[in-house]
Coordinates of C-alpha atoms and ligand atoms in Angstrom, one line a residue:
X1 CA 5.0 -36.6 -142.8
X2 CA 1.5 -36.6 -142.2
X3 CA -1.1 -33.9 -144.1
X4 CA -4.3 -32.6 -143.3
X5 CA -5.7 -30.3 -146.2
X6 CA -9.1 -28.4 -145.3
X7 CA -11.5 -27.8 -147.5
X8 CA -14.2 -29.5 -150.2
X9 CA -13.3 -27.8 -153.6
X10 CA -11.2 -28.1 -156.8
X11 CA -8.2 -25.9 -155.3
X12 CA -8.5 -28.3 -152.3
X13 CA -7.9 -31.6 -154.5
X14 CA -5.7 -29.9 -156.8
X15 CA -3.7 -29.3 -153.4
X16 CA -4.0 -32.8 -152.5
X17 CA -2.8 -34.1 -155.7
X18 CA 0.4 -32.1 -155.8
X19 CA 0.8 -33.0 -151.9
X20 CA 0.2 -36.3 -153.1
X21 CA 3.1 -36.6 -155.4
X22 CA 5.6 -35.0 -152.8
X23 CA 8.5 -38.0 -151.7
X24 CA 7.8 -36.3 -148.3
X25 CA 4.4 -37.7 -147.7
X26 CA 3.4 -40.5 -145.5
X27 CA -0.3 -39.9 -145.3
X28 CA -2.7 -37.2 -146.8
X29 CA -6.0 -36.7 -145.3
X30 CA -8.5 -33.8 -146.1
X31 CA -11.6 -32.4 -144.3
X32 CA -13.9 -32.6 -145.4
X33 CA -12.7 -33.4 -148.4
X34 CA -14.5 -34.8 -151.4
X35 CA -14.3 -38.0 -153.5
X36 CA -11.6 -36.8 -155.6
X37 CA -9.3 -36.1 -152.7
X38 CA -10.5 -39.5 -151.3
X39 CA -8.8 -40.6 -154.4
X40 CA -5.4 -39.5 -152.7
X41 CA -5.8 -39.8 -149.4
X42 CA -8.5 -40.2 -146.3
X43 CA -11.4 -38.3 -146.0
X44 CA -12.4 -37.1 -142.3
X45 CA -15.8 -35.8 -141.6
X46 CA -15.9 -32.2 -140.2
X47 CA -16.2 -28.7 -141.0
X48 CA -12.7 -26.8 -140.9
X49 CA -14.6 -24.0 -139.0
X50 CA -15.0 -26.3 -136.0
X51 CA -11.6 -25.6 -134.4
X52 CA -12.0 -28.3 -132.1
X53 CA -12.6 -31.0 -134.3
X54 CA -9.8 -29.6 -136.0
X55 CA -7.6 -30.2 -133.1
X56 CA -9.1 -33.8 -132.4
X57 CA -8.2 -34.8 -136.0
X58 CA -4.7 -33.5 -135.8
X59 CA -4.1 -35.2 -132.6
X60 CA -5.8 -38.3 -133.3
X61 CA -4.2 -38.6 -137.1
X62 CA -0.4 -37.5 -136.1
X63 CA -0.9 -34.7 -138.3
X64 CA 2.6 -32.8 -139.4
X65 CA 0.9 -30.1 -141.1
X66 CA -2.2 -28.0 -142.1
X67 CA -2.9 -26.9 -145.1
X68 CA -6.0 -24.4 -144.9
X69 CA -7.8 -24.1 -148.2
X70 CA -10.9 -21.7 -147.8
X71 CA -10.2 -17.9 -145.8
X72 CA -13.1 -18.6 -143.6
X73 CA -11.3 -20.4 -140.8
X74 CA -8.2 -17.9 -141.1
X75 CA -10.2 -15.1 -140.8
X76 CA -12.4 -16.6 -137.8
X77 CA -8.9 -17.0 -136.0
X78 CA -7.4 -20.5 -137.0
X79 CA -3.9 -20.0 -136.9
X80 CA -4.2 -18.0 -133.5
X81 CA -5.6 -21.2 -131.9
X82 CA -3.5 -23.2 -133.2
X83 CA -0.9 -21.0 -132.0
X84 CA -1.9 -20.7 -128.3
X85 CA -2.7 -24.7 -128.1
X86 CA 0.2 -26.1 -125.8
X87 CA -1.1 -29.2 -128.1
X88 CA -1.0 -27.5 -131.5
X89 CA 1.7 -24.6 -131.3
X90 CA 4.3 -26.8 -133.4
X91 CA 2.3 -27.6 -136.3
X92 CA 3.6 -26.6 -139.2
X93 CA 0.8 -24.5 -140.5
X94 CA 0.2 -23.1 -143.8
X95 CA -2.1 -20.1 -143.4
X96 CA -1.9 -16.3 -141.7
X97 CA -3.4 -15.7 -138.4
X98 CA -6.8 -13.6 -138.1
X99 CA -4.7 -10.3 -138.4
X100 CA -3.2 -11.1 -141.5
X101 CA -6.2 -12.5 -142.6
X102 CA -7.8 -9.4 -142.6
X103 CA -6.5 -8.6 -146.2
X104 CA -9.5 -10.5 -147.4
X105 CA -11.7 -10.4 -144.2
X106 CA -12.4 -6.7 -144.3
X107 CA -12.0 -4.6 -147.7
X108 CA -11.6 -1.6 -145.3
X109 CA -8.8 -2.9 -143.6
X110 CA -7.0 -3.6 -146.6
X111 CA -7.7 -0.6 -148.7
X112 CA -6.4 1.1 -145.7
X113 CA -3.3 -0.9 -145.2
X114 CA -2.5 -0.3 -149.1
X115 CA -2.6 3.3 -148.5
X116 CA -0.8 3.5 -145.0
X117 CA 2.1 1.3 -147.3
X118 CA 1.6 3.5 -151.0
X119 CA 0.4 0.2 -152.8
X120 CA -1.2 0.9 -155.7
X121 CA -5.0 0.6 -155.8
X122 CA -8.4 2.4 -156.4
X123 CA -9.3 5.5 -154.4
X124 CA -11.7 4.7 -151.7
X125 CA -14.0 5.8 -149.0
X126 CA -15.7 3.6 -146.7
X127 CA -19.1 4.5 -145.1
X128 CA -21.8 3.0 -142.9
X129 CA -25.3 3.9 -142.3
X130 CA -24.2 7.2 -140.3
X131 CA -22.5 8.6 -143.2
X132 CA -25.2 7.8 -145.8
X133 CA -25.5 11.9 -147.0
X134 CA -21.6 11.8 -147.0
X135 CA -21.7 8.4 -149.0
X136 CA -24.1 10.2 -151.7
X137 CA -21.5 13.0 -151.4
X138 CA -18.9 10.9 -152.5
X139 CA -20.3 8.8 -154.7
X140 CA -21.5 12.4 -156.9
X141 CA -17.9 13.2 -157.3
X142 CA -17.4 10.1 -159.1
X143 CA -18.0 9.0 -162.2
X144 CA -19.7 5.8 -163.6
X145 CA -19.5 3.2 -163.0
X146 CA -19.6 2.9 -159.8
X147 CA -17.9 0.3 -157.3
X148 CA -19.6 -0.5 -154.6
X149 CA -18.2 -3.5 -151.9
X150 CA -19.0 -5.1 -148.9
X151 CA -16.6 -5.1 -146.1
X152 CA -16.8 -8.5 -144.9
X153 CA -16.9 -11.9 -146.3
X154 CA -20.1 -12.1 -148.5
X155 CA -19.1 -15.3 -150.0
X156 CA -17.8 -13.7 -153.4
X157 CA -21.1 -11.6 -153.8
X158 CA -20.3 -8.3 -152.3
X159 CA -18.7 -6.5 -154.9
X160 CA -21.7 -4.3 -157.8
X161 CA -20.7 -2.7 -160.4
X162 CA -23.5 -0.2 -160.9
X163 CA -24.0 2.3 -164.3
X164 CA -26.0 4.5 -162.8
X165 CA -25.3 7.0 -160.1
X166 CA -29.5 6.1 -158.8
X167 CA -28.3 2.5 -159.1
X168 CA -25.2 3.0 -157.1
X169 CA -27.3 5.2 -154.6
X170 CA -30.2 2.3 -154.0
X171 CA -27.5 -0.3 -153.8
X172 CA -25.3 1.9 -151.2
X173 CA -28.9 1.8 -148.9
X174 CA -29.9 -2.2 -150.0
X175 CA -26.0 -3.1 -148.4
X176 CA -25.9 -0.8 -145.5
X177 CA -30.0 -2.4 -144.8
X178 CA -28.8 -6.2 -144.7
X179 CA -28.6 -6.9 -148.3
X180 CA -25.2 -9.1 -147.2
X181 CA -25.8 -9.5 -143.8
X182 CA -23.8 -7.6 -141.4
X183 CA -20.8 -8.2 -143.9
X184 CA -22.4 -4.8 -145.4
X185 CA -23.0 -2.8 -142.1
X186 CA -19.7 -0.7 -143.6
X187 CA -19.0 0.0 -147.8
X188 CA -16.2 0.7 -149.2
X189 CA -16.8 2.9 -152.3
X190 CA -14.1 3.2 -154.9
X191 CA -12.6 4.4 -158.3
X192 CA -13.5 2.1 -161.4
X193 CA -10.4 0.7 -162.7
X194 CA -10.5 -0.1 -166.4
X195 CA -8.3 -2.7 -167.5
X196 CA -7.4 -6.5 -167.9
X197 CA -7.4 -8.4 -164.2
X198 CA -4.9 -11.2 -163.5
X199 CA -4.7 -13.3 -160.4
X200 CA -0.9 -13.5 -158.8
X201 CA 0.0 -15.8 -156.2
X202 CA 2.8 -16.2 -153.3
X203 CA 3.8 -18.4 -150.9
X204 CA 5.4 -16.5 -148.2
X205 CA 6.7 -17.1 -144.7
X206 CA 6.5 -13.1 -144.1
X207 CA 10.0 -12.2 -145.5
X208 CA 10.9 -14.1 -148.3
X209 CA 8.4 -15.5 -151.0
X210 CA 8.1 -17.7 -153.9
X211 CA 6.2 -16.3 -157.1
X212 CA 3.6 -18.9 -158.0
X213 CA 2.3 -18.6 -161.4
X214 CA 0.0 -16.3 -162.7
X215 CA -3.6 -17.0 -164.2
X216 CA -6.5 -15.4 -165.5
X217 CA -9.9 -16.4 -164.2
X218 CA -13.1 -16.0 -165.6
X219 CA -15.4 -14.7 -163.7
X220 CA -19.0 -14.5 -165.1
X221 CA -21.3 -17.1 -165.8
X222 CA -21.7 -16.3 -169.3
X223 CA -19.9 -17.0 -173.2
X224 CA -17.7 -13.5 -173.6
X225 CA -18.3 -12.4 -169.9
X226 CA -21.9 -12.3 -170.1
X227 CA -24.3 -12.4 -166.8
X228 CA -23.7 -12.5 -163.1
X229 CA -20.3 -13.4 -161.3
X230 CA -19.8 -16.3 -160.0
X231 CA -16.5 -18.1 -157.9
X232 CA -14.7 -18.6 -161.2
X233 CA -16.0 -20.3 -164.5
X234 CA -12.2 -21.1 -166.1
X235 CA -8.4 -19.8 -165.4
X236 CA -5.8 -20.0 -168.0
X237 CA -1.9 -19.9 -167.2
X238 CA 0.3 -18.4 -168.1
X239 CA -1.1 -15.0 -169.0
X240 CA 0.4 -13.4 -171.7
X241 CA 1.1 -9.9 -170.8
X242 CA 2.3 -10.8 -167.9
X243 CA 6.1 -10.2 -169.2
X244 CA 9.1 -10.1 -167.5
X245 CA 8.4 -6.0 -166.7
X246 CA 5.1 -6.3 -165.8
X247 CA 5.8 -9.3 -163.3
X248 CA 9.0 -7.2 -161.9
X249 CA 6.6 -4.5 -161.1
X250 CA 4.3 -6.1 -159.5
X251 CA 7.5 -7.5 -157.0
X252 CA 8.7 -4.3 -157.0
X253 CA 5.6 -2.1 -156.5
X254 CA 2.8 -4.6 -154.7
X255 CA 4.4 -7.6 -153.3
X256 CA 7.8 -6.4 -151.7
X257 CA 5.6 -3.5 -150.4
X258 CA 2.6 -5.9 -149.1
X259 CA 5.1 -7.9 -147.3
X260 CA 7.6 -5.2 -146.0
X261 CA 3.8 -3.4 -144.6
X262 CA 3.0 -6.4 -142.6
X263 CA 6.2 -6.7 -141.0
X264 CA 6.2 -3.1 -140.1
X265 CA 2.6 -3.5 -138.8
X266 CA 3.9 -6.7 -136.6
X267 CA 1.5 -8.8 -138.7
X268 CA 2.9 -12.2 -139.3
X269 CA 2.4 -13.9 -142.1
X270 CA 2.8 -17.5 -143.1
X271 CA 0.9 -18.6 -146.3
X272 CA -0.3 -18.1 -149.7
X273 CA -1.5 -14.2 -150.9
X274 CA -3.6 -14.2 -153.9
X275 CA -3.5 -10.8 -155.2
X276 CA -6.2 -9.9 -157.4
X277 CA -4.5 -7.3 -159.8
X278 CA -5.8 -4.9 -162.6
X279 CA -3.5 -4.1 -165.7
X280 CA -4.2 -0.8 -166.2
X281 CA -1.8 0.1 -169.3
X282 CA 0.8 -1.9 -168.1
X283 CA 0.6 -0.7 -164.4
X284 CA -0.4 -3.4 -161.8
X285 CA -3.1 -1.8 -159.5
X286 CA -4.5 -4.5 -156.3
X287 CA -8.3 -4.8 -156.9
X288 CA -8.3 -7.4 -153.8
X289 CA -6.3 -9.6 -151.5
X290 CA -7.2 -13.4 -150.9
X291 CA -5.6 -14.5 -148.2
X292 CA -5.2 -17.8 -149.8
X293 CA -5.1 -19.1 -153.0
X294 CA -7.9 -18.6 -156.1
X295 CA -10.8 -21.5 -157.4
X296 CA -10.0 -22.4 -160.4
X297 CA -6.9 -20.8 -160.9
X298 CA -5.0 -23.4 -158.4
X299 CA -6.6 -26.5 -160.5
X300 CA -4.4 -24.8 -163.5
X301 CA -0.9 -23.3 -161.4
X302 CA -0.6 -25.6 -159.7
X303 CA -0.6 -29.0 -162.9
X304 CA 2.3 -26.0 -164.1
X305 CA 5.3 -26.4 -160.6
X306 CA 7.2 -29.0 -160.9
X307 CA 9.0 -29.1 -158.2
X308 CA 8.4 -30.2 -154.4
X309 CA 5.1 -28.2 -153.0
X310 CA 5.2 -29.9 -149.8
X311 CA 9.0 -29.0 -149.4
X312 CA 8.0 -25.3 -150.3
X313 CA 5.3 -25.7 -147.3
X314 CA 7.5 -26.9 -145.2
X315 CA 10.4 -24.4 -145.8
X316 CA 7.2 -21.7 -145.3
X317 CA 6.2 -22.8 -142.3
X318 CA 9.6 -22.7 -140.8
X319 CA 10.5 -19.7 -141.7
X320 CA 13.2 -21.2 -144.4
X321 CA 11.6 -20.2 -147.8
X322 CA 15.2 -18.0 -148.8
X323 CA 16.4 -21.6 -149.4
X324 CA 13.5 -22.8 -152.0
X325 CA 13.3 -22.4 -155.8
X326 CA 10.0 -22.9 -157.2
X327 CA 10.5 -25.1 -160.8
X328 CA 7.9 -24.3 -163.5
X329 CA 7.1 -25.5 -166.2
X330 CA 6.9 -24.2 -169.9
X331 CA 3.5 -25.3 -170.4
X332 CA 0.2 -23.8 -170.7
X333 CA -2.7 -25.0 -168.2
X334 CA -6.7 -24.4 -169.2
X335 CA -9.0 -24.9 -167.0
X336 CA -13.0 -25.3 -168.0
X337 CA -15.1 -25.7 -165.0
X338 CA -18.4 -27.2 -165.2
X339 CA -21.2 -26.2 -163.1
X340 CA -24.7 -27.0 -162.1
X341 CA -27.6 -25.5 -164.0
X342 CA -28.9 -22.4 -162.0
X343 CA -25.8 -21.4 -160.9
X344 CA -24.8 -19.3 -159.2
X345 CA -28.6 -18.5 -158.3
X346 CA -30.1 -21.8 -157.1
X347 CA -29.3 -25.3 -158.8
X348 CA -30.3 -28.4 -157.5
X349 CA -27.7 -31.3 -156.2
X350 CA -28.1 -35.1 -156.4
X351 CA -27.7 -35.3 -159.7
X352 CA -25.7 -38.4 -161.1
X353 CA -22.5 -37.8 -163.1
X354 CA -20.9 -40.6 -165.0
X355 CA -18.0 -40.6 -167.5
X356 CA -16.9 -43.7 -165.8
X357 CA -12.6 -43.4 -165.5
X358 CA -12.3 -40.2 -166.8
X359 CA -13.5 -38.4 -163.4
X360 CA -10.6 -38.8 -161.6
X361 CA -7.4 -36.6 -161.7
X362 CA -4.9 -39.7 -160.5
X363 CA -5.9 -42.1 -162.5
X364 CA -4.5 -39.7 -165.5
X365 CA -1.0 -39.0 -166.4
X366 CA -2.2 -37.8 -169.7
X367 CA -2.8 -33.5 -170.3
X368 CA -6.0 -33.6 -168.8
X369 CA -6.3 -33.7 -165.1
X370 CA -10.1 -33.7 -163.4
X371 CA -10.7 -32.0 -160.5
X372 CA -13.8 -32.1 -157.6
X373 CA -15.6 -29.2 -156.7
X374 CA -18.8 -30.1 -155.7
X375 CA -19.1 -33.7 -156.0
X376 CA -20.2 -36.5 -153.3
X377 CA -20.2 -40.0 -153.2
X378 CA -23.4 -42.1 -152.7
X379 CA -23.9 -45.1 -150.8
X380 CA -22.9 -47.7 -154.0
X381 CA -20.2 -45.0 -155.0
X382 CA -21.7 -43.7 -157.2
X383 CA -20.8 -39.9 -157.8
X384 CA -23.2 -37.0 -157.3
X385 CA -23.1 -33.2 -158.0
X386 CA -23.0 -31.6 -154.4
X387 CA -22.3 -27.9 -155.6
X388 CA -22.9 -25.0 -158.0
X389 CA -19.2 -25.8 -159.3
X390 CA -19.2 -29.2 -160.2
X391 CA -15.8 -30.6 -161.7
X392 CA -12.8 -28.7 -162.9
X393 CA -11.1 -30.2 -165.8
X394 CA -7.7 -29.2 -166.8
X395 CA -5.5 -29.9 -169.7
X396 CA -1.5 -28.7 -169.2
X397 CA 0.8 -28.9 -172.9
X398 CA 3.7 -27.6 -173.3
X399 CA 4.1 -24.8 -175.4
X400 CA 3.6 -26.0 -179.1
X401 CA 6.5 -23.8 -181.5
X402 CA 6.3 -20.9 -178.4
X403 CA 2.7 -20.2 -180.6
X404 CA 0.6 -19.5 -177.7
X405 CA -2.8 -19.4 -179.9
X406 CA -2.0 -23.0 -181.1
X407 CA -1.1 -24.0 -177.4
X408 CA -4.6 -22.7 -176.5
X409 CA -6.2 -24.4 -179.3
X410 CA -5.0 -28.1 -178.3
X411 CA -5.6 -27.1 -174.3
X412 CA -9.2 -26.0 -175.1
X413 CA -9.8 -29.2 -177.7
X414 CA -8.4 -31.4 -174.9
X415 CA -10.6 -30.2 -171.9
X416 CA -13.5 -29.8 -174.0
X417 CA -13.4 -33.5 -175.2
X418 CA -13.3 -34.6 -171.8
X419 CA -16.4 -32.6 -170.8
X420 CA -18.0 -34.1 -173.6
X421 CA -17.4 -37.9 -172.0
X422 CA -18.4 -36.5 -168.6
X423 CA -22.5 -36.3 -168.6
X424 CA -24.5 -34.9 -165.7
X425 CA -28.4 -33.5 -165.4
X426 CA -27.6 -29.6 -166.2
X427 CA -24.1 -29.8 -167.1
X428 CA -23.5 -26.3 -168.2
X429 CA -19.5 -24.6 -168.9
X430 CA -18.3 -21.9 -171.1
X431 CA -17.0 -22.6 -174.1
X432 CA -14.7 -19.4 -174.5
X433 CA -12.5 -20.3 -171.9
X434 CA -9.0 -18.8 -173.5
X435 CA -10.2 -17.6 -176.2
X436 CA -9.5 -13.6 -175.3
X437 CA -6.1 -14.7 -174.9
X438 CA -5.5 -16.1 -178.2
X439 CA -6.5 -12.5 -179.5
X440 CA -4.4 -10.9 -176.9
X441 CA -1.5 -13.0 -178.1
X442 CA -1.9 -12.0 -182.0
X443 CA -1.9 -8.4 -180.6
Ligands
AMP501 P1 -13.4 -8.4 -155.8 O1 -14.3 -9.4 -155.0 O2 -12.9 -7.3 -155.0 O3 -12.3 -9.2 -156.6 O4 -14.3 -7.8 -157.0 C1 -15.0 -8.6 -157.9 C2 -14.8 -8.1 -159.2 O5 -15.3 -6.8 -159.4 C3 -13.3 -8.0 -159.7 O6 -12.8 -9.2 -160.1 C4 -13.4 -7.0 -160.7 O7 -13.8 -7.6 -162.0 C5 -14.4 -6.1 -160.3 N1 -13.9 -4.9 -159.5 C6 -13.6 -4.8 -158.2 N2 -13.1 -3.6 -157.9 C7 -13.0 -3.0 -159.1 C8 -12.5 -1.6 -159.4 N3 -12.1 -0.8 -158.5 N4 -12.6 -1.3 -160.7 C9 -13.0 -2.1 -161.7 N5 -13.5 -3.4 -161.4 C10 -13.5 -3.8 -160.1
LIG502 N1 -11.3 -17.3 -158.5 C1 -11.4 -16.3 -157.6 C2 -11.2 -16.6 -156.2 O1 -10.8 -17.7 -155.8 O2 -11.5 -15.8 -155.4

């Protein structure tokens, strides 16, 4: 069958790749894509948020399926128009429709729908700038910190943390006045949760689902989470509290209830949920949904399945998941991601990055796997940082003695050789990526 992956990022070529090794695949293209998923299969010029050019592309190609990698297009109605296209109603399709999508597209919506379904989560108001007094109100009760988030899409930005209550009280007024574009014309206010997080992914066709593995991502730009946040600086999998009672809670107390909500809601839902969970001593709370799945953690999850992903798409998209068993493997996957210098405040792009054949993921069978986030190709080929997240390199070994710290150990050594024989102007990375988890291990 023929594939079309949207996207440009890491989680988009780690999607291709694993596409890519699937018996099932005649032809993988990606748009736009980027020179790493060129690598695997046909780029095509074209922004996945041009529906049309979507459908000409599909048409054109004899495309089987679509893959979405990014929640923009879902949540701007994707899957709807696929869906009412006489042309495009029977394409498999691997992503919810705006409705659904509205887990990640308004925090509103879903801190609702988590309460409407008893989902654990943070208490909440939401406000908007008629209920500033009320918002001030609500925000005295509390106590710090204070979280503070922008309804809409605010491209990973519109969550602040604030210390103070005058903080939280000027940011409240900065969002409500534009400070994230109409994506804060309403705030949703909640209850600190203090814990470890952990990123938990599904593929589900709405009634039955296949637990992906978990990761931890790291967030901030900074050595021992210092400085702003940023898309994701690393991911690690498997995490190590996430146990076998831990994981049957979250089933038991977020997913089954997630997915039993949307079906009473008449929400369907056919794709990946990302949930973004806190461990609060030993009690899964939902910090966020993604309506798709994380960057970086899929550059590390998914080097860990070993079994068919574009079988499990297809079963998804049909409605047949009951019938798939997700393989994975015993290993660990660390993922370092290197970044341009700035980020994520401004960087520059252009800049030239060789390392010669150590920049490509397929050209590898060895432990460490390189992934494209923001690269291009120039004229000559020659490749070029495009992006604040430049290239995410994964090492995947099995588990050395079941000693998790030494599994770490060899991960980290691996990936952070390979950043060493990858040079670009600015290259910048953290260099503690895993490390917490060798001292939650020893715990
Ligand atoms: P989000 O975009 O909702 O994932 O939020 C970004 C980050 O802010 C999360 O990864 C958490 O680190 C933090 N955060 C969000 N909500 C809370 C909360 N209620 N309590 C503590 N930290 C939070
Ligand atoms: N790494 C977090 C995200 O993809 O939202």
């Amino acid at each position: 069958m023929n594939v079309l992956v949207l996207g440009s990022g890491g989680r988009e070529h780690a999607l291709a790749w694993k596409i890519g090794q699937s018996p099932n695949l005649d032809k993988l293209y990606a748009m736009p894509g980027n020179p790493g998923t060129a690598q695997i299969g046909c780029n095509i010029a074209g922004s996945p948020n041009d529906f049309n050019r979507v459908k000409e592309v599909v048409v054109e190609h004899s495309i089987d399926m679509v893959v979405v990698g990014p929640e923009e297009p879902l949540v701007k109605g994707l899957a709807d128009y696929f869906k009412q296209d006489s042309a495009l109603k029977d394409i498999l399709f691997i992503g919810p429709e705006s409705r659904g999508a509205a887990l990640e597209g308004s925090k509103q919506f879903a801190k609702e729908f988590m309460l409407k379904h008893s989902i654990p989560t943070a208490a909440f108001r939401s406000f908007t700038s008629d209920s500033i007094a009320e918002a001030d109100e609500f925000l005295e009760s509390l106590s710090a910190p204070y979280v503070l988030k922008a309804d809409g899409l605010a491209a990973g930005k519109g969550v602040l943390i604030c210390q103070s209550l005058e903080q939280a009280k000027q940011e409240l007024r900065n969002m409500l006045g534009g400070k994230f574009g109409s994506a804060g014309n309403t705030v949703v206010i909640e209850q600190f949760l203090s814990g470890i997080e952990v990123s938990m992914f599904i593929l589900t066709d709405g009634t039955d689902y296949l637990l992906l593995p978990e990761a931890k991502d790291y967030k901030r730009i900074g050595d021992g989470d210092k400085g702003p946040n940023t898309g994701g600086m690393g991911a690690v999998s498997p995490v190590p509290f996430v146990d076998t009672e831990f994981c049957a809670k979250v089933r038991s107390k977020i997913i089954e209830p997630t997915l039993a909500g949307l079906r009473a809601d008449g929400i369907p839902y056919k794709g990946f949920i990302f949930f973004g969970l806190m461990n609060c001593a030993g009690n899964p709370y939902v910090i966020e949904y993604n309506v798709r799945m994380g960057d970086p953690e899929t550059e590390a999850v998914l080097t860990r399945i070993q079994s068919d992903l574009l079988g499990h798409l297809v079963a998804c998209a049909k409605g047949k998941l009951k019938e798939e068993t997700l393989e994975i493997s015993q290993s660990m996957a660390l993922t370092v991601v290197c970044v341009s210098a700035g980020y994520p405040d401004s960087y520059s792009k252009g800049k030239v990055i060789s390392g010669n054949d150590l920049l490509y993921c397929n050209t590898s069978s060895g432990p460490v796997k390189v992934f494209h986030s923001g690269t291009s190709s120039s004229a000559d080929k020659t490749l070029l940082t495009a992006g604040g997240r430049v290239l995410a390199i994964t090492a995947n070994n099995h588990s050395l003695c079941n000693n998790i710290a030494e599994t770490i150990d060899v991960c980290r050594q691996q990936a952070y050789v390979q950043i060493e024989n990858i040079s670009y102007e600015g290259k910048t990375y953290r260099n503690d990526i895993g490390l917490d988890l060798i001292n939650l291990s020893e715990l």
